[in-house]
């Protein structure tokens, strides 16, 4: 299972749910997702101790955390943590947005994958939601 948190805008505010990336196929002992159409990938690093004030996502994107542990917070005060190996499906391109801060002593290393409109099909909400 690949953990994924989806964040989107509802009634003008960012909300989120936890889930995973669907891995419905298999071959050679692996489980695989469907192929995902992407437009670009870029990489970024923020030094330890970094934080970013409330903002919304600039575009619909998957953020793949390679290093660093972060706490994300919505304007309503709800929080979630992203760790290395987790994905964030950022769809809150309007509204009040979210903020984040690094909560460990590592830099935040990540890849931004700008995705085509069909990416939502890969996200599976947790059954507990």
PDB file of C-alpha atoms in Angstrom:
ATOM      1  CA  UNK A   1       0.000   0.000   0.000  1.00  0.00           C
ATOM      2  CA  UNK A   2       1.221   3.492  -0.835  1.00  0.00           C
ATOM      3  CA  UNK A   3      -0.230   6.022   1.609  1.00  0.00           C
ATOM      4  CA  UNK A   4      -1.827   9.081   0.015  1.00  0.00           C
ATOM      5  CA  UNK A   5      -3.590  12.089   1.506  1.00  0.00           C
ATOM      6  CA  UNK A   6      -5.997  13.928  -0.786  1.00  0.00           C
ATOM      7  CA  UNK A   7      -6.658  17.615  -0.079  1.00  0.00           C
ATOM      8  CA  UNK A   8      -9.333  19.563  -1.950  1.00  0.00           C
ATOM      9  CA  UNK A   9     -11.612  22.591  -1.591  1.00  0.00           C
ATOM     10  CA  UNK A  10     -15.120  22.213  -0.194  1.00  0.00           C
ATOM     11  CA  UNK A  11     -17.314  25.256   0.559  1.00  0.00           C
ATOM     12  CA  UNK A  12     -14.259  27.514   0.144  1.00  0.00           C
ATOM     13  CA  UNK A  13     -12.024  25.668   2.619  1.00  0.00           C
ATOM     14  CA  UNK A  14      -9.404  22.964   2.254  1.00  0.00           C
ATOM     15  CA  UNK A  15     -10.402  19.556   3.589  1.00  0.00           C
ATOM     16  CA  UNK A  16      -8.554  16.258   3.416  1.00  0.00           C
ATOM     17  CA  UNK A  17      -8.953  12.514   3.622  1.00  0.00           C
ATOM     18  CA  UNK A  18      -6.454   9.724   4.020  1.00  0.00           C
ATOM     19  CA  UNK A  19      -6.242   6.794   1.695  1.00  0.00           C
ATOM     20  CA  UNK A  20      -3.882   5.022  -0.642  1.00  0.00           C
ATOM     21  CA  UNK A  21      -3.002   4.631  -4.278  1.00  0.00           C
ATOM     22  CA  UNK A  22      -5.000   1.871  -5.960  1.00  0.00           C
ATOM     23  CA  UNK A  23      -2.782  -1.051  -6.974  1.00  0.00           C
ATOM     24  CA  UNK A  24      -5.211  -3.369  -8.776  1.00  0.00           C
ATOM     25  CA  UNK A  25      -2.830  -5.199 -11.111  1.00  0.00           C
ATOM     26  CA  UNK A  26       0.049  -7.556 -10.537  1.00  0.00           C
ATOM     27  CA  UNK A  27       2.930  -9.202 -12.294  1.00  0.00           C
ATOM     28  CA  UNK A  28       6.169 -10.878 -11.202  1.00  0.00           C
ATOM     29  CA  UNK A  29       5.114 -10.638  -7.543  1.00  0.00           C
ATOM     30  CA  UNK A  30       4.487  -6.853  -7.698  1.00  0.00           C
ATOM     31  CA  UNK A  31       1.225  -4.937  -7.472  1.00  0.00           C
ATOM     32  CA  UNK A  32       0.822  -2.070  -9.924  1.00  0.00           C
ATOM     33  CA  UNK A  33      -1.305   1.005 -10.416  1.00  0.00           C
ATOM     34  CA  UNK A  34      -2.856   2.071 -13.672  1.00  0.00           C
ATOM     35  CA  UNK A  35      -0.658   4.315 -15.807  1.00  0.00           C
ATOM     36  CA  UNK A  36      -1.120   7.956 -14.890  1.00  0.00           C
ATOM     37  CA  UNK A  37      -0.941  10.754 -17.448  1.00  0.00           C
ATOM     38  CA  UNK A  38       1.470  13.476 -16.344  1.00  0.00           C
ATOM     39  CA  UNK A  39       2.504  16.825 -17.764  1.00  0.00           C
ATOM     40  CA  UNK A  40       5.731  17.434 -15.860  1.00  0.00           C
ATOM     41  CA  UNK A  41       7.852  16.577 -12.848  1.00  0.00           C
ATOM     42  CA  UNK A  42      10.088  18.888 -10.836  1.00  0.00           C
ATOM     43  CA  UNK A  43      12.066  18.548  -7.624  1.00  0.00           C
ATOM     44  CA  UNK A  44      12.438  20.874  -4.663  1.00  0.00           C
ATOM     45  CA  UNK A  45      14.196  20.954  -1.310  1.00  0.00           C
ATOM     46  CA  UNK A  46      13.404  23.071   1.764  1.00  0.00           C
ATOM     47  CA  UNK A  47      15.902  23.163   4.616  1.00  0.00           C
ATOM     48  CA  UNK A  48      14.933  21.785   8.028  1.00  0.00           C
ATOM     49  CA  UNK A  49      12.802  24.127  10.096  1.00  0.00           C
ATOM     50  CA  UNK A  50      10.970  25.391   7.008  1.00  0.00           C
ATOM     51  CA  UNK A  51       7.319  26.385   6.945  1.00  0.00           C
ATOM     52  CA  UNK A  52       4.873  27.940   4.492  1.00  0.00           C
ATOM     53  CA  UNK A  53       1.931  30.195   5.359  1.00  0.00           C
ATOM     54  CA  UNK A  54      -1.605  29.380   4.166  1.00  0.00           C
ATOM     55  CA  UNK A  55      -1.809  28.957   0.405  1.00  0.00           C
ATOM     56  CA  UNK A  56      -3.638  26.823  -2.098  1.00  0.00           C
ATOM     57  CA  UNK A  57      -2.051  24.437  -4.588  1.00  0.00           C
ATOM     58  CA  UNK A  58      -0.962  26.206  -7.802  1.00  0.00           C
ATOM     59  CA  UNK A  59      -2.297  23.322  -9.899  1.00  0.00           C
ATOM     60  CA  UNK A  60      -3.597  19.791  -9.432  1.00  0.00           C
ATOM     61  CA  UNK A  61      -0.533  17.750  -8.499  1.00  0.00           C
ATOM     62  CA  UNK A  62       0.897  14.773  -6.698  1.00  0.00           C
ATOM     63  CA  UNK A  63       3.616  15.664  -4.216  1.00  0.00           C
ATOM     64  CA  UNK A  64       5.938  12.738  -3.503  1.00  0.00           C
ATOM     65  CA  UNK A  65       7.843  13.200  -0.249  1.00  0.00           C
ATOM     66  CA  UNK A  66      11.359  11.771  -0.520  1.00  0.00           C
ATOM     67  CA  UNK A  67      12.674  13.087   2.809  1.00  0.00           C
ATOM     68  CA  UNK A  68      11.451  15.118   5.775  1.00  0.00           C
ATOM     69  CA  UNK A  69       8.368  14.911   7.956  1.00  0.00           C
ATOM     70  CA  UNK A  70       5.721  17.631   7.772  1.00  0.00           C
ATOM     71  CA  UNK A  71       2.562  18.678   9.477  1.00  0.00           C
ATOM     72  CA  UNK A  72      -0.093  20.156   7.191  1.00  0.00           C
ATOM     73  CA  UNK A  73      -2.873  22.319   8.625  1.00  0.00           C
ATOM     74  CA  UNK A  74      -6.129  23.607   7.167  1.00  0.00           C
ATOM     75  CA  UNK A  75      -7.618  26.994   8.088  1.00  0.00           C
ATOM     76  CA  UNK A  76     -10.185  25.103  10.190  1.00  0.00           C
ATOM     77  CA  UNK A  77      -7.295  23.669  12.271  1.00  0.00           C
ATOM     78  CA  UNK A  78      -7.404  20.058  11.048  1.00  0.00           C
ATOM     79  CA  UNK A  79      -3.929  18.519  10.689  1.00  0.00           C
ATOM     80  CA  UNK A  80      -2.243  15.567   9.072  1.00  0.00           C
ATOM     81  CA  UNK A  81       1.365  14.382   8.837  1.00  0.00           C
ATOM     82  CA  UNK A  82       3.272  13.456   5.683  1.00  0.00           C
ATOM     83  CA  UNK A  83       6.367  11.249   5.973  1.00  0.00           C
ATOM     84  CA  UNK A  84       8.953  10.035   3.456  1.00  0.00           C
ATOM     85  CA  UNK A  85       7.261   7.734   0.949  1.00  0.00           C
ATOM     86  CA  UNK A  86       3.827   9.335   1.359  1.00  0.00           C
ATOM     87  CA  UNK A  87       1.965  11.037  -1.478  1.00  0.00           C
ATOM     88  CA  UNK A  88      -0.123  14.182  -1.288  1.00  0.00           C
ATOM     89  CA  UNK A  89      -2.787  14.631  -3.951  1.00  0.00           C
ATOM     90  CA  UNK A  90      -3.176  18.424  -3.876  1.00  0.00           C
ATOM     91  CA  UNK A  91      -6.460  19.503  -5.449  1.00  0.00           C
ATOM     92  CA  UNK A  92      -7.207  22.583  -3.312  1.00  0.00           C
ATOM     93  CA  UNK A  93      -6.442  25.037  -6.114  1.00  0.00           C
ATOM     94  CA  UNK A  94      -8.936  27.601  -4.769  1.00  0.00           C
ATOM     95  CA  UNK A  95     -10.211  28.688  -1.379  1.00  0.00           C
ATOM     96  CA  UNK A  96      -8.532  29.183   1.974  1.00  0.00           C
ATOM     97  CA  UNK A  97      -5.758  26.656   1.381  1.00  0.00           C
ATOM     98  CA  UNK A  98      -3.413  24.925   3.777  1.00  0.00           C
ATOM     99  CA  UNK A  99      -0.113  25.578   5.532  1.00  0.00           C
ATOM    100  CA  UNK A 100       2.759  23.252   6.370  1.00  0.00           C
ATOM    101  CA  UNK A 101       5.800  23.072   8.626  1.00  0.00           C
ATOM    102  CA  UNK A 102       8.675  20.641   8.913  1.00  0.00           C
ATOM    103  CA  UNK A 103       8.533  18.795  12.229  1.00  0.00           C
ATOM    104  CA  UNK A 104      11.801  16.855  12.116  1.00  0.00           C
ATOM    105  CA  UNK A 105      15.428  17.897  11.599  1.00  0.00           C
ATOM    106  CA  UNK A 106      15.572  16.813   7.952  1.00  0.00           C
ATOM    107  CA  UNK A 107      15.084  18.922   4.821  1.00  0.00           C
ATOM    108  CA  UNK A 108      11.875  18.367   2.875  1.00  0.00           C
ATOM    109  CA  UNK A 109      12.862  16.744  -0.414  1.00  0.00           C
ATOM    110  CA  UNK A 110      10.002  16.203  -2.805  1.00  0.00           C
ATOM    111  CA  UNK A 111       8.888  15.745  -6.372  1.00  0.00           C
ATOM    112  CA  UNK A 112       5.958  17.676  -7.830  1.00  0.00           C
ATOM    113  CA  UNK A 113       4.140  15.684 -10.495  1.00  0.00           C
ATOM    114  CA  UNK A 114       1.645  17.750 -12.471  1.00  0.00           C
ATOM    115  CA  UNK A 115      -1.046  15.285 -13.467  1.00  0.00           C
ATOM    116  CA  UNK A 116      -3.792  15.007 -16.025  1.00  0.00           C
ATOM    117  CA  UNK A 117      -7.451  15.156 -14.978  1.00  0.00           C
ATOM    118  CA  UNK A 118      -7.862  11.377 -14.550  1.00  0.00           C
ATOM    119  CA  UNK A 119      -5.507  11.085 -11.541  1.00  0.00           C
ATOM    120  CA  UNK A 120      -8.427  10.880  -9.067  1.00  0.00           C
ATOM    121  CA  UNK A 121      -9.044   7.314 -10.239  1.00  0.00           C
ATOM    122  CA  UNK A 122      -5.808   6.246  -8.497  1.00  0.00           C
ATOM    123  CA  UNK A 123      -6.809   7.584  -5.066  1.00  0.00           C
ATOM    124  CA  UNK A 124      -8.718   5.201  -2.794  1.00  0.00           C
ATOM    125  CA  UNK A 125     -10.143   6.644   0.430  1.00  0.00           C
ATOM    126  CA  UNK A 126      -9.492   4.620   3.590  1.00  0.00           C
ATOM    127  CA  UNK A 127     -12.374   2.362   4.509  1.00  0.00           C
ATOM    128  CA  UNK A 128     -12.506   4.103   7.894  1.00  0.00           C
ATOM    129  CA  UNK A 129     -13.507   7.398   6.191  1.00  0.00           C
TER     130      UNK A 129
END
